[in-house]
């Protein structure tokens, strides 16, 4: 009897293994995909050390100076360091990085005034530089004047300085006929860059209005002091100045005697330390980086509160009605009481439009996809603050949809 039981059990096992229904299922599934690695989102704060700078390519000067010369060089170099230090940080991770700053220096190719490329853009120049602007409007925008310099000086040398007189036009900012402008440009790192030029009014404020130039009696520290005052008093600079910002300042200088006697156009480099524009090293500054699509990038979001200069600028625009523009310039807030006043009221659309113009004026060098978190004052029976986020799309500033 026991043999019969063993025989029946053997038949059952054989039958079950011969028709295992899961065999077909496993074949249909095929090979299983590799498991997905999920990296954690992290937030860290670090100060770069010599060991961190050593993670950069040896060709990067920061490996020796333990500092970056410019904000752009920091934005390019620090992601390399972060990628090496935090390889498992997931997207949306952030890092607040404190790094050293190398004070920049600048030596013009030749600053003797008679050698500086001082030029007046003539009507013939506007015609000759075809493709930059049409021959009807003999003026240049910020972008067009840089194209003109490329046309005018096809083989520039490093640190070449040009002082250019031309008709400047900016939509919504200058009159339609443009304004006469004298600006300085340097050829820096392979591109023409517009720099700050001391104005006649600024020379006059420093007691040098007769000839609109500094002289040998002005000690270098005195000239830097003047420049610091000029930049701090200029609302277009003061409104956006951040620690570590660098300004190249062009000024006229006269040497009254000796073998170097003559007039020069000089360039002074200054860095903002949070209070003053200085030539002494400011040590270090911090920058936030975010990891996006597997890559560390500098967070260039600008947080900005409209200033009295911005509200005054609104008077020069054409948004809304003139009485409303006068009102906001006078009181420093947008009147949004309901119902909206026909004479002093501001609709939300008009506020957005005029802030876009302010941003275009204050941030002419904004980069595509850069965010601007703007705080401004409104009046609706009492004065309150409102915050909106604008994004520059490469052409205009707008609130993202």
mmCIF file of C-alpha atoms in Angstrom:
data_model
loop_
_atom_site.group_PDB
_atom_site.id
_atom_site.type_symbol
_atom_site.label_atom_id
_atom_site.label_comp_id
_atom_site.label_asym_id
_atom_site.label_seq_id
_atom_site.Cartn_x
_atom_site.Cartn_y
_atom_site.Cartn_z
ATOM 1 C CA UNK A 1 0.000 0.000 0.000
ATOM 2 C CA UNK A 2 2.835 2.410 0.901
ATOM 3 C CA UNK A 3 4.334 1.925 -2.579
ATOM 4 C CA UNK A 4 1.022 2.901 -4.149
ATOM 5 C CA UNK A 5 0.964 6.193 -2.172
ATOM 6 C CA UNK A 6 4.524 7.045 -3.264
ATOM 7 C CA UNK A 7 3.612 6.318 -6.866
ATOM 8 C CA UNK A 8 0.537 8.604 -6.780
ATOM 9 C CA UNK A 9 2.561 11.421 -5.174
ATOM 10 C CA UNK A 10 5.242 11.154 -7.859
ATOM 11 C CA UNK A 11 2.629 11.442 -10.608
ATOM 12 C CA UNK A 12 1.147 14.602 -8.977
ATOM 13 C CA UNK A 13 4.526 16.319 -8.682
ATOM 14 C CA UNK A 14 5.400 15.512 -12.277
ATOM 15 C CA UNK A 15 2.086 16.869 -13.547
ATOM 16 C CA UNK A 16 2.370 20.102 -11.593
ATOM 17 C CA UNK A 17 5.912 20.837 -12.738
ATOM 18 C CA UNK A 18 5.036 20.068 -16.339
ATOM 19 C CA UNK A 19 2.295 22.692 -16.528
ATOM 20 C CA UNK A 20 3.565 25.503 -14.291
ATOM 21 C CA UNK A 21 1.413 28.491 -15.411
ATOM 22 C CA UNK A 22 4.041 31.036 -14.248
ATOM 23 C CA UNK A 23 6.556 29.938 -16.881
ATOM 24 C CA UNK A 24 4.745 31.818 -19.625
ATOM 25 C CA UNK A 25 4.318 34.886 -17.423
ATOM 26 C CA UNK A 26 8.052 35.173 -16.703
ATOM 27 C CA UNK A 27 8.862 34.809 -20.399
ATOM 28 C CA UNK A 28 6.418 37.570 -21.301
ATOM 29 C CA UNK A 29 7.971 39.935 -18.756
ATOM 30 C CA UNK A 30 11.408 39.691 -20.275
ATOM 31 C CA UNK A 31 14.457 41.117 -18.461
ATOM 32 C CA UNK A 32 13.662 43.392 -15.513
ATOM 33 C CA UNK A 33 14.878 47.020 -15.651
ATOM 34 C CA UNK A 34 17.685 48.103 -13.370
ATOM 35 C CA UNK A 35 16.432 49.675 -10.159
ATOM 36 C CA UNK A 36 16.242 53.494 -10.194
ATOM 37 C CA UNK A 37 18.552 55.232 -7.744
ATOM 38 C CA UNK A 38 16.814 58.042 -5.908
ATOM 39 C CA UNK A 39 19.247 60.599 -4.510
ATOM 40 C CA UNK A 40 18.212 62.641 -1.476
ATOM 41 C CA UNK A 41 17.501 66.371 -1.626
ATOM 42 C CA UNK A 42 20.066 68.090 0.568
ATOM 43 C CA UNK A 43 20.753 71.586 1.838
ATOM 44 C CA UNK A 44 24.254 72.556 2.877
ATOM 45 C CA UNK A 45 26.323 75.599 3.790
ATOM 46 C CA UNK A 46 30.061 75.524 3.129
ATOM 47 C CA UNK A 47 33.084 77.803 3.023
ATOM 48 C CA UNK A 48 35.569 76.761 0.359
ATOM 49 C CA UNK A 49 38.959 75.566 1.583
ATOM 50 C CA UNK A 50 42.244 74.940 -0.213
ATOM 51 C CA UNK A 51 41.213 71.301 -0.628
ATOM 52 C CA UNK A 52 37.995 72.409 -2.332
ATOM 53 C CA UNK A 53 39.783 74.703 -4.792
ATOM 54 C CA UNK A 54 42.111 71.779 -5.574
ATOM 55 C CA UNK A 55 39.107 69.972 -7.092
ATOM 56 C CA UNK A 56 39.165 72.458 -9.988
ATOM 57 C CA UNK A 57 41.209 71.854 -13.149
ATOM 58 C CA UNK A 58 44.842 72.868 -12.642
ATOM 59 C CA UNK A 59 44.446 75.475 -15.383
ATOM 60 C CA UNK A 60 41.977 77.397 -13.191
ATOM 61 C CA UNK A 61 43.837 80.207 -11.403
ATOM 62 C CA UNK A 62 41.592 79.776 -8.359
ATOM 63 C CA UNK A 63 43.604 76.660 -7.460
ATOM 64 C CA UNK A 64 46.518 79.001 -6.671
ATOM 65 C CA UNK A 65 44.794 82.185 -5.490
ATOM 66 C CA UNK A 66 42.063 80.345 -3.511
ATOM 67 C CA UNK A 67 39.627 82.906 -4.852
ATOM 68 C CA UNK A 68 37.676 83.814 -7.984
ATOM 69 C CA UNK A 69 38.340 86.945 -10.018
ATOM 70 C CA UNK A 70 34.752 87.542 -11.075
ATOM 71 C CA UNK A 71 31.220 86.484 -10.259
ATOM 72 C CA UNK A 72 31.055 84.689 -13.615
ATOM 73 C CA UNK A 73 34.213 82.701 -12.851
ATOM 74 C CA UNK A 74 32.717 81.703 -9.478
ATOM 75 C CA UNK A 75 29.489 80.617 -11.184
ATOM 76 C CA UNK A 76 31.520 78.469 -13.576
ATOM 77 C CA UNK A 77 33.990 76.999 -11.074
ATOM 78 C CA UNK A 78 31.948 76.299 -7.949
ATOM 79 C CA UNK A 79 29.574 73.792 -9.669
ATOM 80 C CA UNK A 80 32.647 71.659 -10.460
ATOM 81 C CA UNK A 81 33.562 71.672 -6.773
ATOM 82 C CA UNK A 82 30.007 70.863 -5.665
ATOM 83 C CA UNK A 83 29.684 68.000 -8.147
ATOM 84 C CA UNK A 84 32.862 66.444 -6.745
ATOM 85 C CA UNK A 85 31.975 67.004 -3.079
ATOM 86 C CA UNK A 86 28.307 66.033 -3.236
ATOM 87 C CA UNK A 87 27.910 63.449 -6.025
ATOM 88 C CA UNK A 88 24.770 61.918 -4.481
ATOM 89 C CA UNK A 89 22.851 65.154 -3.936
ATOM 90 C CA UNK A 90 19.492 64.965 -5.677
ATOM 91 C CA UNK A 91 17.788 67.527 -7.873
ATOM 92 C CA UNK A 92 16.445 70.549 -5.971
ATOM 93 C CA UNK A 93 19.362 70.316 -3.533
ATOM 94 C CA UNK A 94 20.869 73.659 -2.531
ATOM 95 C CA UNK A 95 24.256 74.864 -1.338
ATOM 96 C CA UNK A 96 25.165 78.241 0.136
ATOM 97 C CA UNK A 97 28.839 78.642 -0.761
ATOM 98 C CA UNK A 98 31.204 81.234 0.701
ATOM 99 C CA UNK A 99 34.207 81.814 -1.558
ATOM 100 C CA UNK A 100 37.197 84.117 -1.805
ATOM 101 C CA UNK A 101 37.240 87.161 -4.077
ATOM 102 C CA UNK A 102 40.259 88.272 -6.066
ATOM 103 C CA UNK A 103 40.217 92.026 -6.475
ATOM 104 C CA UNK A 104 40.328 92.674 -10.227
ATOM 105 C CA UNK A 105 42.921 94.902 -11.836
ATOM 106 C CA UNK A 106 42.859 96.587 -15.212
ATOM 107 C CA UNK A 107 45.515 98.177 -17.384
ATOM 108 C CA UNK A 108 44.329 99.778 -20.624
ATOM 109 C CA UNK A 109 46.284 98.873 -23.721
ATOM 110 C CA UNK A 110 47.182 102.580 -23.914
ATOM 111 C CA UNK A 111 45.496 105.243 -21.812
ATOM 112 C CA UNK A 112 47.167 108.301 -23.373
ATOM 113 C CA UNK A 113 44.172 110.325 -24.472
ATOM 114 C CA UNK A 114 45.495 110.954 -27.974
ATOM 115 C CA UNK A 115 45.830 107.191 -28.405
ATOM 116 C CA UNK A 116 42.462 106.248 -26.948
ATOM 117 C CA UNK A 117 39.937 105.510 -29.663
ATOM 118 C CA UNK A 118 37.760 108.554 -29.061
ATOM 119 C CA UNK A 119 35.102 108.614 -31.743
ATOM 120 C CA UNK A 120 31.955 110.470 -32.665
ATOM 121 C CA UNK A 121 29.427 108.332 -34.515
ATOM 122 C CA UNK A 122 28.551 110.342 -37.614
ATOM 123 C CA UNK A 123 25.501 110.002 -39.890
ATOM 124 C CA UNK A 124 27.784 108.262 -42.370
ATOM 125 C CA UNK A 125 28.755 105.721 -39.700
ATOM 126 C CA UNK A 126 25.125 104.780 -39.153
ATOM 127 C CA UNK A 127 24.756 104.230 -42.895
ATOM 128 C CA UNK A 128 28.043 102.347 -43.290
ATOM 129 C CA UNK A 129 27.342 99.947 -40.424
ATOM 130 C CA UNK A 130 24.598 98.212 -42.351
ATOM 131 C CA UNK A 131 22.602 95.541 -40.592
ATOM 132 C CA UNK A 132 22.938 97.155 -37.167
ATOM 133 C CA UNK A 133 20.163 99.683 -37.655
ATOM 134 C CA UNK A 134 18.324 101.124 -40.609
ATOM 135 C CA UNK A 135 19.302 104.461 -42.116
ATOM 136 C CA UNK A 136 16.092 106.178 -40.974
ATOM 137 C CA UNK A 137 16.861 106.063 -37.255
ATOM 138 C CA UNK A 138 20.397 107.277 -36.650
ATOM 139 C CA UNK A 139 20.730 106.055 -33.079
ATOM 140 C CA UNK A 140 21.828 102.952 -31.204
ATOM 141 C CA UNK A 141 20.384 100.847 -28.403
ATOM 142 C CA UNK A 142 22.587 99.138 -25.787
ATOM 143 C CA UNK A 143 22.919 96.057 -27.964
ATOM 144 C CA UNK A 144 23.392 97.951 -31.236
ATOM 145 C CA UNK A 145 26.258 100.107 -29.982
ATOM 146 C CA UNK A 146 28.220 96.959 -29.093
ATOM 147 C CA UNK A 147 27.635 95.661 -32.622
ATOM 148 C CA UNK A 148 28.833 99.005 -33.973
ATOM 149 C CA UNK A 149 32.106 98.693 -32.030
ATOM 150 C CA UNK A 150 32.628 95.253 -33.559
ATOM 151 C CA UNK A 151 32.101 96.812 -36.997
ATOM 152 C CA UNK A 152 34.243 99.894 -36.289
ATOM 153 C CA UNK A 153 37.156 98.039 -34.675
ATOM 154 C CA UNK A 154 37.345 94.569 -36.266
ATOM 155 C CA UNK A 155 40.730 93.680 -34.688
ATOM 156 C CA UNK A 156 40.683 95.032 -31.116
ATOM 157 C CA UNK A 157 43.401 94.209 -28.597
ATOM 158 C CA UNK A 158 42.833 93.095 -25.025
ATOM 159 C CA UNK A 159 41.842 95.983 -22.727
ATOM 160 C CA UNK A 160 41.389 98.398 -25.626
ATOM 161 C CA UNK A 161 39.492 101.462 -24.435
ATOM 162 C CA UNK A 162 37.026 103.411 -26.563
ATOM 163 C CA UNK A 163 35.239 106.615 -25.574
ATOM 164 C CA UNK A 164 32.276 106.960 -27.914
ATOM 165 C CA UNK A 165 29.883 109.830 -28.528
ATOM 166 C CA UNK A 166 26.623 108.745 -30.181
ATOM 167 C CA UNK A 167 22.838 109.051 -30.105
ATOM 168 C CA UNK A 168 21.399 106.608 -27.590
ATOM 169 C CA UNK A 169 17.849 105.258 -27.774
ATOM 170 C CA UNK A 170 15.990 102.958 -25.368
ATOM 171 C CA UNK A 171 12.326 102.192 -25.973
ATOM 172 C CA UNK A 172 10.108 103.648 -23.271
ATOM 173 C CA UNK A 173 13.060 105.325 -21.548
ATOM 174 C CA UNK A 174 14.511 107.962 -23.881
ATOM 175 C CA UNK A 175 12.623 110.305 -26.227
ATOM 176 C CA UNK A 176 11.900 108.830 -29.632
ATOM 177 C CA UNK A 177 14.694 110.974 -31.079
ATOM 178 C CA UNK A 178 17.203 109.523 -28.594
ATOM 179 C CA UNK A 179 19.666 111.419 -26.413
ATOM 180 C CA UNK A 180 23.274 112.434 -26.899
ATOM 181 C CA UNK A 181 25.556 110.103 -24.937
ATOM 182 C CA UNK A 182 29.275 109.754 -24.294
ATOM 183 C CA UNK A 183 30.144 106.303 -22.974
ATOM 184 C CA UNK A 184 33.279 104.252 -22.394
ATOM 185 C CA UNK A 185 33.781 100.702 -23.600
ATOM 186 C CA UNK A 186 36.588 98.214 -23.059
ATOM 187 C CA UNK A 187 37.435 95.051 -24.927
ATOM 188 C CA UNK A 188 37.481 92.546 -22.085
ATOM 189 C CA UNK A 189 37.791 88.759 -22.324
ATOM 190 C CA UNK A 190 36.966 88.736 -26.017
ATOM 191 C CA UNK A 191 33.963 91.068 -25.996
ATOM 192 C CA UNK A 192 33.126 94.760 -25.871
ATOM 193 C CA UNK A 193 31.753 95.845 -22.493
ATOM 194 C CA UNK A 194 30.157 99.163 -21.589
ATOM 195 C CA UNK A 195 31.665 100.581 -18.393
ATOM 196 C CA UNK A 196 30.872 103.485 -16.082
ATOM 197 C CA UNK A 197 31.985 106.950 -17.248
ATOM 198 C CA UNK A 198 32.391 109.916 -14.895
ATOM 199 C CA UNK A 199 30.062 112.689 -16.109
ATOM 200 C CA UNK A 200 30.724 116.417 -16.373
ATOM 201 C CA UNK A 201 28.267 117.019 -13.536
ATOM 202 C CA UNK A 202 30.232 114.622 -11.334
ATOM 203 C CA UNK A 203 33.529 116.371 -12.101
ATOM 204 C CA UNK A 204 31.841 119.647 -11.151
ATOM 205 C CA UNK A 205 30.579 118.199 -7.855
ATOM 206 C CA UNK A 206 34.192 117.317 -7.002
ATOM 207 C CA UNK A 207 35.445 120.807 -7.866
ATOM 208 C CA UNK A 208 36.882 119.787 -11.233
ATOM 209 C CA UNK A 209 34.227 121.247 -13.505
ATOM 210 C CA UNK A 210 36.480 123.673 -15.378
ATOM 211 C CA UNK A 211 38.210 121.008 -17.465
ATOM 212 C CA UNK A 212 36.171 117.930 -16.504
ATOM 213 C CA UNK A 213 39.186 115.901 -15.444
ATOM 214 C CA UNK A 214 41.220 114.876 -12.415
ATOM 215 C CA UNK A 215 44.827 116.064 -12.095
ATOM 216 C CA UNK A 216 48.131 114.966 -10.571
ATOM 217 C CA UNK A 217 47.323 116.937 -7.414
ATOM 218 C CA UNK A 218 44.566 114.389 -6.759
ATOM 219 C CA UNK A 219 46.083 111.461 -4.872
ATOM 220 C CA UNK A 220 44.968 107.993 -6.031
ATOM 221 C CA UNK A 221 43.042 107.495 -2.786
ATOM 222 C CA UNK A 222 41.295 110.829 -3.349
ATOM 223 C CA UNK A 223 40.173 109.787 -6.821
ATOM 224 C CA UNK A 224 38.872 106.472 -5.461
ATOM 225 C CA UNK A 225 36.988 108.479 -2.827
ATOM 226 C CA UNK A 226 35.393 110.611 -5.527
ATOM 227 C CA UNK A 227 34.410 107.501 -7.478
ATOM 228 C CA UNK A 228 32.900 105.926 -4.362
ATOM 229 C CA UNK A 229 30.791 109.051 -3.825
ATOM 230 C CA UNK A 230 29.699 109.130 -7.471
ATOM 231 C CA UNK A 231 28.585 105.487 -7.479
ATOM 232 C CA UNK A 232 26.805 105.688 -4.122
ATOM 233 C CA UNK A 233 24.964 108.819 -5.260
ATOM 234 C CA UNK A 234 23.942 107.352 -8.616
ATOM 235 C CA UNK A 235 20.501 105.730 -8.190
ATOM 236 C CA UNK A 236 21.024 103.491 -11.213
ATOM 237 C CA UNK A 237 23.993 101.933 -9.393
ATOM 238 C CA UNK A 238 22.978 102.203 -5.743
ATOM 239 C CA UNK A 239 19.587 100.568 -6.289
ATOM 240 C CA UNK A 240 21.106 97.260 -7.396
ATOM 241 C CA UNK A 241 24.561 97.201 -5.756
ATOM 242 C CA UNK A 242 25.434 93.882 -4.086
ATOM 243 C CA UNK A 243 28.492 92.780 -2.137
ATOM 244 C CA UNK A 244 31.160 91.685 -4.592
ATOM 245 C CA UNK A 245 29.867 93.739 -7.529
ATOM 246 C CA UNK A 246 32.674 95.162 -9.663
ATOM 247 C CA UNK A 247 32.655 98.460 -11.552
ATOM 248 C CA UNK A 248 35.135 99.634 -14.167
ATOM 249 C CA UNK A 249 35.091 103.440 -13.992
ATOM 250 C CA UNK A 250 36.486 105.553 -16.842
ATOM 251 C CA UNK A 251 37.729 109.073 -16.053
ATOM 252 C CA UNK A 252 39.819 111.813 -17.637
ATOM 253 C CA UNK A 253 43.203 112.546 -16.024
ATOM 254 C CA UNK A 254 45.806 115.248 -16.684
ATOM 255 C CA UNK A 255 49.533 115.027 -15.845
ATOM 256 C CA UNK A 256 50.886 118.568 -15.823
ATOM 257 C CA UNK A 257 54.652 117.988 -16.047
ATOM 258 C CA UNK A 258 57.443 115.519 -16.714
ATOM 259 C CA UNK A 259 57.980 113.047 -19.509
ATOM 260 C CA UNK A 260 54.449 111.704 -19.047
ATOM 261 C CA UNK A 261 52.832 115.136 -19.417
ATOM 262 C CA UNK A 262 49.527 114.867 -21.198
ATOM 263 C CA UNK A 263 45.868 113.924 -20.943
ATOM 264 C CA UNK A 264 44.892 110.334 -20.235
ATOM 265 C CA UNK A 265 41.665 108.372 -20.088
ATOM 266 C CA UNK A 266 42.108 106.022 -17.159
ATOM 267 C CA UNK A 267 40.091 103.124 -15.771
ATOM 268 C CA UNK A 268 39.744 102.451 -12.052
ATOM 269 C CA UNK A 269 38.366 99.109 -10.861
ATOM 270 C CA UNK A 270 36.368 99.162 -7.614
ATOM 271 C CA UNK A 271 34.443 96.488 -5.705
ATOM 272 C CA UNK A 272 31.376 96.994 -3.507
ATOM 273 C CA UNK A 273 31.936 95.787 0.071
ATOM 274 C CA UNK A 274 28.338 96.293 1.149
ATOM 275 C CA UNK A 275 28.874 99.917 2.170
ATOM 276 C CA UNK A 276 31.483 101.492 -0.094
ATOM 277 C CA UNK A 277 33.161 100.990 -3.450
ATOM 278 C CA UNK A 278 36.759 100.124 -2.590
ATOM 279 C CA UNK A 279 40.042 98.936 -4.092
ATOM 280 C CA UNK A 280 41.118 96.975 -1.012
ATOM 281 C CA UNK A 281 40.274 93.256 -0.904
ATOM 282 C CA UNK A 282 36.862 92.536 0.568
ATOM 283 C CA UNK A 283 37.735 88.955 1.436
ATOM 284 C CA UNK A 284 34.802 86.752 0.587
ATOM 285 C CA UNK A 285 31.171 86.611 -0.390
ATOM 286 C CA UNK A 286 28.470 83.946 -0.609
ATOM 287 C CA UNK A 287 26.398 82.582 -3.467
ATOM 288 C CA UNK A 288 23.560 80.061 -3.524
ATOM 289 C CA UNK A 289 23.603 77.148 -5.970
ATOM 290 C CA UNK A 290 20.744 74.809 -6.897
ATOM 291 C CA UNK A 291 20.946 71.384 -8.496
ATOM 292 C CA UNK A 292 18.734 71.195 -11.570
ATOM 293 C CA UNK A 293 18.607 68.287 -14.030
ATOM 294 C CA UNK A 294 21.728 66.826 -12.457
ATOM 295 C CA UNK A 295 23.774 70.029 -12.704
ATOM 296 C CA UNK A 296 24.679 72.622 -10.082
ATOM 297 C CA UNK A 297 23.840 76.165 -11.226
ATOM 298 C CA UNK A 298 24.021 79.538 -9.507
ATOM 299 C CA UNK A 299 20.704 80.823 -8.254
ATOM 300 C CA UNK A 300 20.577 84.279 -9.817
ATOM 301 C CA UNK A 301 17.186 85.238 -8.411
ATOM 302 C CA UNK A 302 17.115 88.956 -7.605
ATOM 303 C CA UNK A 303 15.092 90.154 -4.614
ATOM 304 C CA UNK A 304 14.409 93.848 -5.067
ATOM 305 C CA UNK A 305 12.251 96.532 -3.479
ATOM 306 C CA UNK A 306 11.303 99.525 -5.613
ATOM 307 C CA UNK A 307 13.078 102.715 -4.573
ATOM 308 C CA UNK A 308 12.080 106.373 -4.710
ATOM 309 C CA UNK A 309 14.178 106.628 -7.877
ATOM 310 C CA UNK A 310 12.078 103.863 -9.445
ATOM 311 C CA UNK A 311 8.811 105.599 -8.564
ATOM 312 C CA UNK A 312 10.229 108.833 -10.003
ATOM 313 C CA UNK A 313 11.243 106.961 -13.159
ATOM 314 C CA UNK A 314 7.593 106.025 -13.712
ATOM 315 C CA UNK A 315 6.927 109.666 -14.662
ATOM 316 C CA UNK A 316 9.123 109.184 -17.729
ATOM 317 C CA UNK A 317 7.038 106.272 -19.034
ATOM 318 C CA UNK A 318 3.747 106.270 -20.936
ATOM 319 C CA UNK A 319 1.931 103.604 -18.898
ATOM 320 C CA UNK A 320 -1.481 104.703 -17.606
ATOM 321 C CA UNK A 321 -2.412 108.390 -17.429
ATOM 322 C CA UNK A 322 -0.055 111.228 -16.549
ATOM 323 C CA UNK A 323 -1.911 112.156 -13.354
ATOM 324 C CA UNK A 324 -1.555 108.591 -12.062
ATOM 325 C CA UNK A 325 2.158 108.592 -12.919
ATOM 326 C CA UNK A 326 2.590 111.913 -11.099
ATOM 327 C CA UNK A 327 0.745 110.524 -8.083
ATOM 328 C CA UNK A 328 2.906 107.422 -7.717
ATOM 329 C CA UNK A 329 6.073 109.482 -8.160
ATOM 330 C CA UNK A 330 4.922 111.879 -5.440
ATOM 331 C CA UNK A 331 3.738 109.357 -2.848
ATOM 332 C CA UNK A 332 5.843 106.288 -3.645
ATOM 333 C CA UNK A 333 2.933 103.862 -3.933
ATOM 334 C CA UNK A 334 0.348 102.707 -6.462
ATOM 335 C CA UNK A 335 -3.217 103.782 -5.706
ATOM 336 C CA UNK A 336 -5.413 100.684 -6.096
ATOM 337 C CA UNK A 337 -8.482 101.819 -4.145
ATOM 338 C CA UNK A 338 -11.709 100.480 -5.642
ATOM 339 C CA UNK A 339 -13.349 101.496 -7.772
ATOM 340 C CA UNK A 340 -10.148 102.354 -9.649
ATOM 341 C CA UNK A 341 -9.809 106.114 -9.974
ATOM 342 C CA UNK A 342 -9.703 107.383 -13.557
ATOM 343 C CA UNK A 343 -7.109 110.011 -12.598
ATOM 344 C CA UNK A 344 -4.787 108.432 -10.020
ATOM 345 C CA UNK A 345 -5.715 104.731 -9.996
ATOM 346 C CA UNK A 346 -3.595 101.811 -11.170
ATOM 347 C CA UNK A 347 -4.895 98.560 -12.600
ATOM 348 C CA UNK A 348 -2.960 95.370 -11.950
ATOM 349 C CA UNK A 349 -2.071 95.119 -15.637
ATOM 350 C CA UNK A 350 -0.653 98.660 -15.687
ATOM 351 C CA UNK A 351 1.380 97.998 -12.541
ATOM 352 C CA UNK A 352 2.858 94.892 -14.162
ATOM 353 C CA UNK A 353 3.669 96.831 -17.336
ATOM 354 C CA UNK A 354 5.421 99.691 -15.578
ATOM 355 C CA UNK A 355 7.407 97.362 -13.298
ATOM 356 C CA UNK A 356 8.603 95.553 -16.429
ATOM 357 C CA UNK A 357 9.912 98.904 -17.714
ATOM 358 C CA UNK A 358 11.608 99.622 -14.387
ATOM 359 C CA UNK A 359 13.346 96.246 -14.507
ATOM 360 C CA UNK A 360 14.480 96.841 -18.087
ATOM 361 C CA UNK A 361 15.937 100.157 -16.933
ATOM 362 C CA UNK A 362 17.548 98.874 -13.719
ATOM 363 C CA UNK A 363 18.768 95.517 -15.048
ATOM 364 C CA UNK A 364 19.922 95.988 -18.664
ATOM 365 C CA UNK A 365 22.183 92.923 -18.376
ATOM 366 C CA UNK A 366 19.564 90.456 -17.131
ATOM 367 C CA UNK A 367 19.949 86.932 -18.507
ATOM 368 C CA UNK A 368 17.255 84.693 -19.942
ATOM 369 C CA UNK A 369 15.087 82.874 -17.363
ATOM 370 C CA UNK A 370 16.389 85.023 -14.501
ATOM 371 C CA UNK A 371 13.809 85.566 -11.741
ATOM 372 C CA UNK A 372 13.129 88.910 -10.085
ATOM 373 C CA UNK A 373 11.121 88.946 -6.859
ATOM 374 C CA UNK A 374 9.828 92.517 -6.699
ATOM 375 C CA UNK A 375 8.294 94.229 -3.684
ATOM 376 C CA UNK A 376 6.399 97.482 -4.162
ATOM 377 C CA UNK A 377 3.994 99.686 -2.199
ATOM 378 C CA UNK A 378 0.276 100.068 -2.905
ATOM 379 C CA UNK A 379 -2.398 102.239 -1.311
ATOM 380 C CA UNK A 380 -5.909 100.893 -0.714
ATOM 381 C CA UNK A 381 -6.883 103.050 2.250
ATOM 382 C CA UNK A 382 -3.574 102.238 3.914
ATOM 383 C CA UNK A 383 -0.139 101.576 2.489
ATOM 384 C CA UNK A 384 0.894 97.930 2.232
ATOM 385 C CA UNK A 385 3.602 95.962 0.421
ATOM 386 C CA UNK A 386 2.940 93.574 -2.453
ATOM 387 C CA UNK A 387 5.427 91.056 -3.846
ATOM 388 C CA UNK A 388 5.402 89.597 -7.357
ATOM 389 C CA UNK A 389 7.789 87.430 -9.319
ATOM 390 C CA UNK A 390 8.860 88.463 -12.818
ATOM 391 C CA UNK A 391 10.960 86.402 -15.221
ATOM 392 C CA UNK A 392 13.150 87.774 -18.013
ATOM 393 C CA UNK A 393 12.595 85.687 -21.146
ATOM 394 C CA UNK A 394 15.562 87.140 -22.996
ATOM 395 C CA UNK A 395 13.542 90.055 -24.365
ATOM 396 C CA UNK A 396 10.982 91.235 -21.827
ATOM 397 C CA UNK A 397 10.145 90.982 -18.145
ATOM 398 C CA UNK A 398 6.817 89.307 -17.409
ATOM 399 C CA UNK A 399 4.943 87.419 -14.720
ATOM 400 C CA UNK A 400 5.131 83.698 -15.572
ATOM 401 C CA UNK A 401 1.820 82.060 -16.405
#
